[in-house]
Coordinates of C-alpha atoms in Angstrom, one line a residue:
M28 CA 115.9 -167.3 -79.7
K29 CA 113.9 -164.8 -77.6
K30 CA 111.0 -165.0 -79.9
F31 CA 111.0 -168.8 -79.7
K32 CA 110.9 -168.6 -75.9
C33 CA 108.0 -166.2 -76.1
Y34 CA 106.0 -168.4 -78.4
K35 CA 106.8 -171.4 -76.4
G36 CA 105.5 -169.7 -73.3
L37 CA 102.3 -168.7 -75.0
V38 CA 101.8 -172.3 -76.3
T39 CA 102.3 -173.6 -72.8
M40 CA 99.8 -171.1 -71.3
L41 CA 97.3 -171.9 -74.0
A42 CA 97.6 -175.6 -73.4
A43 CA 97.2 -175.2 -69.7
C44 CA 94.0 -173.1 -70.3
I45 CA 92.6 -175.8 -72.7
L46 CA 93.4 -178.6 -70.2
W47 CA 91.7 -176.6 -67.4
A48 CA 88.6 -176.1 -69.6
V49 CA 88.5 -179.7 -70.6
S50 CA 88.8 -180.9 -67.0
L51 CA 86.0 -178.5 -66.1
T52 CA 83.7 -180.0 -68.7
T53 CA 84.5 -183.6 -68.1
N54 CA 84.1 -183.3 -64.3
I55 CA 80.6 -181.8 -64.3
S56 CA 78.8 -185.0 -63.4
A57 CA 81.4 -186.0 -60.9
A58 CA 81.2 -182.6 -59.2
S59 CA 77.5 -182.8 -59.0
A60 CA 77.6 -186.2 -57.4
Q61 CA 80.0 -185.2 -54.6
P62 CA 78.7 -184.2 -51.2
A63 CA 78.8 -180.4 -50.9
N64 CA 80.2 -178.3 -48.1
R65 CA 77.8 -175.4 -47.4
L66 CA 78.8 -171.8 -46.9
I67 CA 76.2 -169.3 -45.9
M68 CA 76.5 -165.5 -46.4
V69 CA 74.0 -163.1 -44.9
D70 CA 74.3 -159.4 -45.7
G71 CA 77.8 -160.1 -47.1
R72 CA 79.1 -161.9 -44.1
F73 CA 79.5 -165.6 -43.3
A74 CA 76.8 -166.9 -41.1
G75 CA 75.8 -170.0 -39.3
A76 CA 72.2 -170.1 -40.7
V77 CA 70.2 -168.8 -43.5
D78 CA 67.9 -165.8 -43.0
F79 CA 65.4 -165.4 -45.8
N80 CA 64.3 -162.0 -44.5
R81 CA 67.8 -160.6 -45.3
D82 CA 70.4 -160.8 -48.1
T83 CA 71.2 -164.5 -48.1
K84 CA 73.6 -166.4 -50.5
V85 CA 74.4 -170.1 -50.1
I86 CA 77.5 -171.7 -51.7
E87 CA 77.5 -175.5 -52.0
Q88 CA 81.1 -176.5 -52.5
G89 CA 82.3 -179.3 -54.7
P90 CA 85.7 -180.4 -55.8
Y91 CA 85.4 -178.9 -59.3
L92 CA 82.2 -176.9 -59.3
N93 CA 80.4 -174.9 -56.7
L94 CA 76.7 -174.0 -56.7
L95 CA 75.8 -170.4 -55.9
K96 CA 72.2 -169.9 -54.7
N97 CA 71.3 -166.2 -54.8
Y98 CA 68.0 -165.9 -52.9
P99 CA 67.2 -162.1 -53.3
D100 CA 67.9 -162.3 -57.1
G101 CA 66.1 -165.7 -57.4
Y102 CA 68.7 -167.9 -59.3
Q103 CA 71.3 -170.6 -58.8
I104 CA 74.3 -171.2 -61.0
K105 CA 77.3 -173.5 -61.0
Y106 CA 80.8 -172.1 -61.4
P107 CA 84.4 -173.2 -61.1
A108 CA 85.5 -174.0 -57.5
D109 CA 88.6 -171.9 -57.8
M110 CA 86.6 -168.7 -58.3
W111 CA 86.0 -166.3 -55.5
V112 CA 82.6 -164.6 -54.9
D113 CA 82.1 -160.9 -54.5
V114 CA 78.6 -159.8 -53.1
S115 CA 79.7 -156.4 -51.9
M116 CA 77.4 -154.8 -54.5
S117 CA 74.5 -157.2 -54.1
P118 CA 71.7 -154.8 -55.1
V119 CA 73.5 -154.4 -58.4
R120 CA 75.4 -157.6 -59.2
T121 CA 77.3 -160.6 -58.0
T122 CA 80.8 -161.2 -59.3
L123 CA 82.7 -164.5 -59.7
A124 CA 86.4 -164.4 -60.6
N125 CA 89.7 -166.2 -60.7
Y126 CA 93.0 -165.0 -62.1
T127 CA 92.0 -165.6 -65.8
T128 CA 88.3 -165.0 -65.9
L129 CA 85.6 -162.8 -64.4
V130 CA 81.8 -163.2 -64.5
E131 CA 79.3 -160.5 -63.6
I132 CA 75.7 -161.6 -63.0
Y133 CA 72.9 -159.0 -63.2
R134 CA 69.2 -159.5 -62.6
Q135 CA 67.5 -156.9 -64.8
P136 CA 63.8 -156.0 -64.2
L137 CA 62.4 -154.4 -67.3
D138 CA 60.0 -151.6 -68.2
V139 CA 60.7 -152.3 -71.9
V140 CA 60.5 -155.5 -73.9
P141 CA 63.5 -157.8 -73.6
D142 CA 64.7 -157.2 -77.2
A143 CA 64.8 -153.4 -76.6
Y144 CA 67.0 -153.9 -73.5
I145 CA 69.3 -156.4 -75.2
N146 CA 69.6 -154.6 -78.6
Y147 CA 70.2 -151.2 -77.1
G148 CA 72.9 -152.4 -74.8
N149 CA 74.7 -154.3 -77.6
R150 CA 74.2 -151.6 -80.3
P151 CA 77.7 -150.1 -80.3
I152 CA 79.2 -153.6 -80.7
T153 CA 76.8 -154.9 -83.3
T154 CA 76.9 -151.8 -85.4
G155 CA 80.7 -151.5 -85.4
A156 CA 80.7 -148.2 -83.5
D157 CA 82.8 -150.0 -80.8
K158 CA 85.8 -151.2 -82.8
V159 CA 85.9 -154.9 -81.7
Q160 CA 85.8 -158.2 -83.5
I161 CA 82.6 -160.1 -83.1
I162 CA 83.1 -163.8 -82.5
K163 CA 79.5 -165.0 -82.1
N164 CA 76.1 -163.3 -82.3
Q165 CA 73.2 -165.7 -82.1
Q166 CA 70.0 -166.7 -80.3
T167 CA 69.2 -170.2 -78.9
T168 CA 67.0 -171.8 -76.3
V169 CA 68.5 -173.2 -73.1
N170 CA 66.4 -174.9 -70.4
G171 CA 63.3 -173.5 -71.9
H172 CA 64.6 -169.9 -71.9
R173 CA 65.4 -167.7 -74.9
V174 CA 69.1 -166.9 -74.7
R175 CA 71.0 -164.2 -76.7
W176 CA 74.7 -164.8 -77.1
L177 CA 77.1 -162.0 -78.2
W178 CA 80.9 -162.8 -78.1
W179 CA 83.6 -160.3 -79.1
Q180 CA 87.3 -159.6 -78.8
R181 CA 89.1 -156.2 -78.6
P182 CA 92.8 -155.6 -78.8
R183 CA 94.8 -156.2 -75.7
L184 CA 95.6 -153.0 -73.8
K185 CA 99.2 -152.7 -72.6
N186 CA 98.4 -150.6 -69.5
V187 CA 95.6 -152.9 -68.1
P188 CA 97.1 -155.4 -65.7
A189 CA 96.0 -159.0 -66.6
D190 CA 93.8 -157.6 -69.3
K191 CA 90.7 -159.7 -70.1
N192 CA 90.0 -158.7 -73.6
I193 CA 87.6 -161.5 -74.7
Y194 CA 84.0 -161.1 -73.8
A195 CA 80.8 -163.1 -73.8
S196 CA 77.5 -161.3 -73.1
V197 CA 74.7 -163.7 -72.4
D198 CA 71.1 -162.5 -71.8
I199 CA 68.7 -165.1 -70.4
V200 CA 65.1 -164.0 -71.0
V201 CA 62.9 -165.5 -68.3
S202 CA 59.8 -163.3 -69.0
N203 CA 58.8 -160.1 -70.8
R204 CA 59.7 -158.2 -67.6
E205 CA 62.9 -159.9 -66.5
V206 CA 66.3 -160.8 -68.0
Y207 CA 69.4 -162.2 -66.3
S208 CA 72.5 -160.8 -67.9
L209 CA 75.9 -162.6 -67.6
L210 CA 79.0 -160.8 -68.7
F211 CA 82.1 -163.0 -69.0
K212 CA 85.6 -161.5 -69.5
S213 CA 88.7 -163.6 -70.0
A214 CA 92.2 -163.6 -71.5
S215 CA 91.5 -167.0 -73.1
L216 CA 89.0 -167.8 -75.7
P217 CA 89.3 -171.6 -75.1
V218 CA 88.4 -171.1 -71.5
L219 CA 85.3 -169.1 -72.4
Q220 CA 84.3 -171.6 -75.0
N221 CA 84.1 -174.3 -72.3
L222 CA 83.1 -172.2 -69.3
V223 CA 80.3 -170.1 -70.7
P224 CA 78.0 -172.9 -72.0
T225 CA 78.6 -174.9 -68.8
M226 CA 77.6 -172.1 -66.6
V227 CA 74.6 -171.0 -68.7
K228 CA 73.3 -174.6 -68.9
S229 CA 73.5 -174.8 -65.1
F230 CA 71.6 -171.6 -64.5
A231 CA 68.1 -172.0 -63.0
V232 CA 65.5 -169.5 -61.8
T233 CA 64.4 -169.9 -58.1
A234 CA 61.9 -168.2 -55.8
K235 CA 63.1 -164.8 -54.6
Q236 CA 63.5 -164.5 -50.9
G237 CA 64.9 -161.6 -48.8
H238 CA 66.2 -158.3 -49.9
H239 CA 69.6 -156.9 -51.1
T240 CA 72.1 -155.1 -48.9
Y241 CA 75.4 -153.4 -49.8
A242 CA 78.4 -154.9 -48.0
R243 CA 81.1 -152.5 -49.0
Q244 CA 84.2 -152.0 -46.9
Y245 CA 85.2 -148.3 -46.3
S246 CA 88.6 -146.7 -46.2
N247 CA 89.9 -143.2 -46.0
H248 CA 93.4 -144.2 -46.9
R249 CA 94.9 -142.3 -49.8
S250 CA 97.6 -143.9 -52.0
F251 CA 99.9 -140.9 -51.7
P252 CA 99.9 -137.8 -49.5
L253 CA 98.3 -134.4 -50.5
S254 CA 100.2 -131.2 -50.3
A255 CA 99.7 -129.1 -47.1
A256 CA 97.7 -126.6 -49.1
A257 CA 95.4 -129.2 -50.6
N258 CA 94.9 -130.7 -47.2
E259 CA 93.9 -127.3 -45.9
V260 CA 91.3 -126.9 -48.7
L261 CA 90.0 -130.4 -47.9
N262 CA 89.7 -129.6 -44.2
T263 CA 88.4 -126.1 -44.5
Y264 CA 85.8 -126.5 -47.2
F265 CA 84.9 -130.2 -47.0
K266 CA 85.1 -131.3 -43.4
G267 CA 83.5 -128.4 -41.6
D268 CA 79.9 -127.5 -40.9
K269 CA 79.6 -124.7 -43.4
Q270 CA 78.4 -125.0 -47.0
Y271 CA 79.9 -123.0 -49.9
W272 CA 78.5 -122.0 -53.3
G273 CA 80.3 -122.0 -56.7
I274 CA 79.3 -121.4 -60.3
F275 CA 79.9 -122.2 -63.9
E276 CA 80.1 -119.1 -66.1
H277 CA 81.2 -120.1 -69.5
S278 CA 83.2 -116.9 -70.1
F279 CA 85.3 -117.2 -67.0
P280 CA 88.3 -117.1 -66.5
A281 CA 89.0 -115.9 -70.1
R282 CA 86.8 -112.9 -69.3
K283 CA 86.3 -111.9 -65.7
E284 CA 83.8 -109.1 -66.1
P285 CA 80.6 -111.2 -66.7
L286 CA 81.1 -113.1 -63.5
A287 CA 82.1 -110.0 -61.6
N288 CA 78.9 -108.3 -62.7
L289 CA 76.8 -111.3 -61.7
E290 CA 78.4 -111.5 -58.3
Q291 CA 77.7 -107.8 -57.8
Q292 CA 74.0 -108.3 -58.7
L293 CA 73.8 -111.3 -56.3
D294 CA 75.9 -109.6 -53.5
Y295 CA 77.9 -112.8 -53.2
N296 CA 81.4 -113.9 -54.2
F297 CA 81.6 -117.5 -55.4
K298 CA 84.6 -119.3 -54.0
F299 CA 84.5 -122.1 -56.6
V300 CA 84.3 -122.0 -60.3
L301 CA 83.7 -124.9 -62.8
V302 CA 85.9 -125.2 -65.9
Y303 CA 85.8 -127.8 -68.6
T304 CA 88.8 -129.2 -70.6
S305 CA 89.3 -132.0 -73.1
F306 CA 92.1 -133.4 -75.3
D307 CA 91.3 -130.4 -77.6
S308 CA 92.0 -127.8 -74.9
P309 CA 95.1 -125.9 -74.0
L310 CA 97.0 -127.1 -70.9
P311 CA 95.3 -125.7 -67.8
K312 CA 98.0 -123.7 -66.1
D313 CA 96.9 -120.3 -67.5
I314 CA 93.2 -121.1 -66.6
L315 CA 94.2 -121.9 -63.1
Q316 CA 96.3 -118.9 -62.7
R317 CA 93.6 -116.5 -64.0
A318 CA 91.1 -118.0 -61.6
D319 CA 93.5 -117.8 -58.7
A320 CA 94.0 -114.1 -59.4
E321 CA 90.3 -113.7 -58.8
N322 CA 90.6 -115.7 -55.5
K323 CA 88.7 -118.7 -57.0
I324 CA 89.3 -122.4 -56.5
V325 CA 88.8 -124.3 -59.8
E326 CA 86.7 -127.5 -60.2
L327 CA 88.8 -128.5 -63.2
T328 CA 87.0 -131.0 -65.3
L329 CA 88.9 -133.2 -67.8
Q330 CA 86.7 -135.1 -70.2
T331 CA 88.9 -137.5 -72.2
T332 CA 87.4 -136.7 -75.5
S333 CA 88.4 -135.2 -78.8
A334 CA 86.1 -133.8 -81.5
G335 CA 85.0 -136.4 -84.0
R336 CA 87.0 -139.3 -82.5
G337 CA 84.5 -141.2 -80.5
S338 CA 85.5 -143.3 -77.5
L339 CA 89.2 -143.0 -76.7
T340 CA 89.3 -145.5 -73.8
Y341 CA 91.2 -148.1 -75.6
A342 CA 93.7 -145.5 -77.0
I343 CA 94.3 -144.1 -73.5
L344 CA 94.9 -147.5 -72.0
N345 CA 97.4 -148.3 -74.8
G346 CA 99.4 -145.2 -73.9
E347 CA 98.6 -143.1 -76.9
Y348 CA 97.8 -140.1 -74.8
D349 CA 100.6 -140.4 -72.3
S350 CA 102.6 -137.4 -73.4
W351 CA 99.5 -135.1 -73.4
L352 CA 98.3 -136.4 -70.0
K353 CA 101.8 -136.0 -68.4
A354 CA 102.0 -132.4 -69.7
Y355 CA 98.5 -131.8 -68.4
A356 CA 99.5 -133.2 -65.0
R357 CA 102.7 -131.1 -64.9
A358 CA 100.6 -128.0 -65.6
I359 CA 98.6 -128.7 -62.5
K360 CA 101.8 -129.4 -60.5
D361 CA 103.4 -126.2 -61.8
F362 CA 100.4 -124.2 -60.8
G363 CA 101.1 -125.4 -57.3
K364 CA 97.9 -124.4 -55.5
P365 CA 94.9 -126.7 -54.8
V366 CA 92.6 -127.9 -57.6
L367 CA 89.4 -129.9 -57.5
F368 CA 90.1 -132.3 -60.3
R369 CA 87.0 -134.0 -61.8
L370 CA 87.8 -136.7 -64.3
N371 CA 85.2 -138.0 -66.8
N372 CA 82.0 -137.0 -65.1
E373 CA 78.6 -138.4 -65.8
M374 CA 80.2 -141.6 -67.1
N375 CA 77.0 -143.6 -66.5
G376 CA 75.4 -141.6 -69.3
D377 CA 75.7 -142.8 -72.9
W378 CA 76.1 -139.2 -74.1
C379 CA 79.7 -139.5 -72.8
S380 CA 82.1 -141.3 -75.1
Y381 CA 84.0 -142.6 -72.1
S382 CA 81.0 -144.4 -70.8
A383 CA 81.3 -148.2 -70.8
Y384 CA 78.4 -148.2 -73.3
H385 CA 81.0 -147.3 -75.9
S386 CA 83.8 -149.7 -74.8
S387 CA 82.7 -153.3 -74.5
K388 CA 80.1 -152.7 -71.9
D389 CA 83.0 -152.9 -69.5
T390 CA 82.9 -150.5 -66.6
G391 CA 86.2 -152.0 -65.4
L392 CA 87.9 -150.1 -68.3
Y393 CA 86.6 -146.8 -66.9
I394 CA 88.1 -147.8 -63.6
A395 CA 91.3 -148.8 -65.3
T396 CA 91.5 -145.4 -67.1
W397 CA 90.9 -143.5 -63.9
R398 CA 93.6 -145.4 -62.0
Y399 CA 96.0 -145.2 -64.9
I400 CA 95.6 -141.4 -65.1
Y401 CA 95.8 -141.2 -61.3
Q402 CA 99.1 -143.0 -61.5
L403 CA 100.4 -140.7 -64.3
F404 CA 99.6 -137.7 -62.1
R405 CA 101.3 -139.3 -59.1
E406 CA 104.5 -139.9 -61.2
Q407 CA 104.5 -136.2 -62.1
G408 CA 104.3 -135.3 -58.5
V409 CA 100.8 -133.9 -58.6
D410 CA 99.9 -133.6 -54.9
N411 CA 97.7 -130.5 -55.1
A412 CA 94.8 -132.1 -56.9
L413 CA 91.7 -133.4 -54.9
W414 CA 90.1 -136.1 -57.0
V415 CA 86.3 -135.7 -57.6
W416 CA 84.3 -138.7 -58.8
N417 CA 81.0 -137.7 -60.2
P418 CA 78.2 -139.9 -61.8
H419 CA 74.9 -138.6 -63.1
D420 CA 71.9 -139.1 -60.8
V421 CA 70.2 -141.2 -63.5
S422 CA 72.0 -143.9 -65.4
F423 CA 71.3 -144.0 -69.1
P424 CA 70.8 -146.6 -70.2
N425 CA 69.3 -147.3 -66.8
F426 CA 70.6 -150.9 -66.8
K427 CA 72.3 -152.5 -63.9
W428 CA 75.5 -153.2 -65.9
N429 CA 75.6 -149.4 -66.3
H430 CA 74.9 -148.6 -62.7
Y431 CA 76.9 -145.8 -61.3
L432 CA 78.6 -147.9 -58.6
T433 CA 80.1 -150.2 -61.2
Y434 CA 82.2 -147.2 -62.2
Y435 CA 83.6 -146.5 -58.7
P436 CA 87.5 -146.6 -58.9
G437 CA 87.9 -147.3 -55.1
D438 CA 88.3 -145.3 -52.0
D439 CA 92.1 -144.9 -52.4
Y440 CA 91.5 -143.0 -55.6
V441 CA 88.7 -140.6 -54.6
D442 CA 88.8 -137.7 -52.3
I443 CA 85.3 -136.2 -52.9
V444 CA 82.1 -137.7 -54.2
G445 CA 80.2 -135.5 -56.7
L446 CA 76.5 -135.4 -57.1
T447 CA 74.8 -134.1 -60.3
G448 CA 71.0 -134.0 -60.8
Y449 CA 69.3 -131.4 -63.1
N450 CA 65.7 -130.4 -63.4
T451 CA 65.8 -130.5 -67.2
G452 CA 62.2 -129.2 -67.5
T453 CA 59.9 -130.3 -70.3
Y454 CA 61.2 -128.9 -73.5
Y455 CA 62.0 -132.3 -75.1
P456 CA 59.3 -135.0 -75.4
G457 CA 59.4 -137.5 -72.5
E458 CA 61.1 -135.2 -70.1
K459 CA 59.5 -134.4 -66.7
W460 CA 59.7 -131.5 -64.4
R461 CA 61.5 -132.6 -61.2
G462 CA 61.4 -130.7 -58.0
F463 CA 64.6 -130.0 -56.1
K464 CA 63.7 -132.5 -53.2
Q465 CA 62.4 -135.0 -55.7
I466 CA 65.9 -135.1 -57.2
Y467 CA 68.1 -134.7 -54.2
D468 CA 66.3 -136.5 -51.3
P469 CA 66.7 -140.0 -52.8
L470 CA 70.1 -139.2 -54.3
Y471 CA 71.5 -138.0 -51.0
Q472 CA 69.9 -140.8 -49.1
E473 CA 71.5 -143.4 -51.3
Y474 CA 74.9 -141.8 -51.6
S475 CA 75.2 -141.1 -47.8
A476 CA 74.4 -144.8 -47.2
V477 CA 77.0 -146.0 -49.8
F478 CA 79.7 -143.4 -49.1
P479 CA 79.3 -142.4 -45.4
H480 CA 83.0 -141.7 -45.2
K481 CA 83.4 -139.3 -48.1
P482 CA 82.6 -135.5 -48.3
F483 CA 80.2 -134.6 -51.1
M484 CA 79.8 -131.7 -53.5
I485 CA 77.2 -130.9 -56.1
T486 CA 79.5 -130.5 -59.0
E487 CA 76.9 -128.9 -61.2
F488 CA 73.2 -128.5 -61.1
G489 CA 70.3 -126.2 -62.0
S490 CA 66.7 -125.9 -63.1
N491 CA 65.2 -125.2 -66.5
S492 CA 62.5 -122.6 -66.7
V493 CA 60.5 -124.5 -69.3
G494 CA 57.7 -126.6 -67.7
G495 CA 57.3 -125.2 -64.2
D496 CA 58.1 -122.5 -61.6
K497 CA 61.9 -122.0 -61.7
V498 CA 61.8 -119.4 -58.8
A499 CA 60.0 -121.9 -56.5
W500 CA 62.6 -124.5 -57.5
I501 CA 65.5 -122.2 -56.6
N502 CA 63.8 -121.3 -53.3
D503 CA 63.5 -124.9 -52.4
A504 CA 67.2 -125.5 -53.3
F505 CA 68.3 -122.9 -50.8
R506 CA 65.7 -123.9 -48.2
Y507 CA 66.5 -127.6 -48.1
M508 CA 70.2 -127.7 -49.0
K509 CA 71.3 -127.4 -45.4
E510 CA 69.5 -130.7 -44.6
Y511 CA 72.2 -132.5 -46.6
K512 CA 75.1 -132.4 -44.1
Q513 CA 77.6 -134.3 -46.2
I514 CA 77.3 -131.8 -49.1
K515 CA 79.8 -129.1 -48.6
V516 CA 80.1 -127.3 -51.9
M517 CA 77.3 -126.6 -54.5
I518 CA 78.0 -125.4 -58.1
W519 CA 75.2 -123.6 -60.0
W520 CA 75.5 -124.3 -63.7
N521 CA 74.8 -120.9 -65.2
G522 CA 74.3 -121.8 -68.9
I523 CA 71.9 -122.9 -71.6
D524 CA 71.5 -126.2 -73.4
W525 CA 70.7 -125.4 -77.0
D526 CA 68.5 -127.2 -79.5
G527 CA 70.2 -125.8 -82.6
T528 CA 69.6 -122.1 -82.3
K529 CA 66.7 -122.4 -79.8
P530 CA 67.3 -122.4 -76.1
A531 CA 66.0 -125.8 -74.8
R532 CA 67.2 -125.9 -71.2
I533 CA 67.7 -122.4 -69.7
Y534 CA 69.6 -122.9 -66.5
R535 CA 70.9 -119.4 -66.1
I536 CA 70.4 -117.8 -62.7
D537 CA 70.3 -114.3 -64.2
Q538 CA 67.5 -115.2 -66.6
T539 CA 64.9 -112.7 -65.2
P540 CA 64.8 -110.2 -62.3
A541 CA 62.7 -112.7 -60.3
V542 CA 65.2 -115.4 -60.7
I543 CA 68.1 -113.1 -59.8
N544 CA 66.2 -112.0 -56.7
A545 CA 65.5 -115.6 -55.6
V546 CA 69.2 -116.5 -55.9
K547 CA 70.3 -113.3 -54.2
Q548 CA 68.0 -113.8 -51.3
G549 CA 68.9 -117.5 -51.0
L550 CA 72.7 -116.8 -50.9
Q551 CA 72.3 -114.4 -48.0
G552 CA 71.8 -117.4 -45.7
Y553 CA 75.1 -118.9 -46.7
K554 CA 77.4 -115.9 -46.0

């Protein structure tokens, strides 16, 4: 009897979705004929008049369909009147949504041919690396533009509220240097089957006017209180005027002598140390205790990976790692002292299996994973962890749907914003030597504009010695770091990236006597 009621409910819901979709399709001409009420948004706020020198959006309202005119991005599109519009990340995307369906619209300028952009973004899905079911994969022409359609479905995830597990990715090629990408997500295939063609057919390119502006709302609210000790660390190290240095030394804390010897050479005691963990690592209590015995605060990184398993995003959100994550959280709780907890860093790089590149191109699933793990920690009473959110300075692929801000889990879930930008040098073809200010001036300028209310830390960084003057780079880092007032803690990554058995990127700060001396002299100004 219970099963019958369940099936009956599903049938009722499906019928409602079909009726809604049919009504949408049959009322297109009627909606177009109705006089429209006009809403104007300038820089994300409602306004009385358009201003084409600023970020202007106009919504012409109808009984069934609204028409959105996005002037900075140069397009207009019709969408269901019950959808709300989010322009808070206007330089990146515009989002339309109701309770069953969400649409993300990106204007993508290109420095590659359109097929390279489209095929690279879709590759994990079309090759089967992303374990989804492809519904449609075709190319057509709509309104004179070449359009690539890729539809797919993944399993429903039990720990994603109102999970939208059916996708349609539509790339509208308007020139060899410009594509508009629409990503639809819904819980109902019939809704998408009616909605997607309708919206795509209504899409039109218009003249671009004005410029984009972020319209994000800021909050320093935290969803649950920190321990007194964690609050003290936050206030002492992240809200004062002083800056502090930390280090990654791969042997620490299992072996303390190498770091102790380095500190002696540099005449400086690093307060913060970086440690990496994954699903293949032991629980972190022993690591934390060993570091604490040396008077270090750990930047504890958890990357939700396991050797040979690929992306685990779907598995995590299905609860398959709950036991391990709860045990990990309890280990932090049992340690008791403050920890900088960095979860799934550099997520906007496709070298990370937890990047949206490997899970339906859906950055919302990264956010869902972050919030889910955050909630598990909260349930285990972890109030001694300061949560550090940390993209890479360059997104790869450098597409707007993979923009770092699309991964932001929200102010309530982030205590510290992390910055990471390396001078990788020139060992590999295509790499460029980047000066310290070349990396961090634009990065800091953007982050301080987008996150004026959060303290920053450089979670890891360094310079290769291949391709330029590493000593000069280090001198610049120490000379100019104090200009970045929101950056409170900086972590040198004292290691090597290997190309097989060859050192490719040598980031070590004890590489040569000249490098050691440059670091030693620089640290004296931060004691």
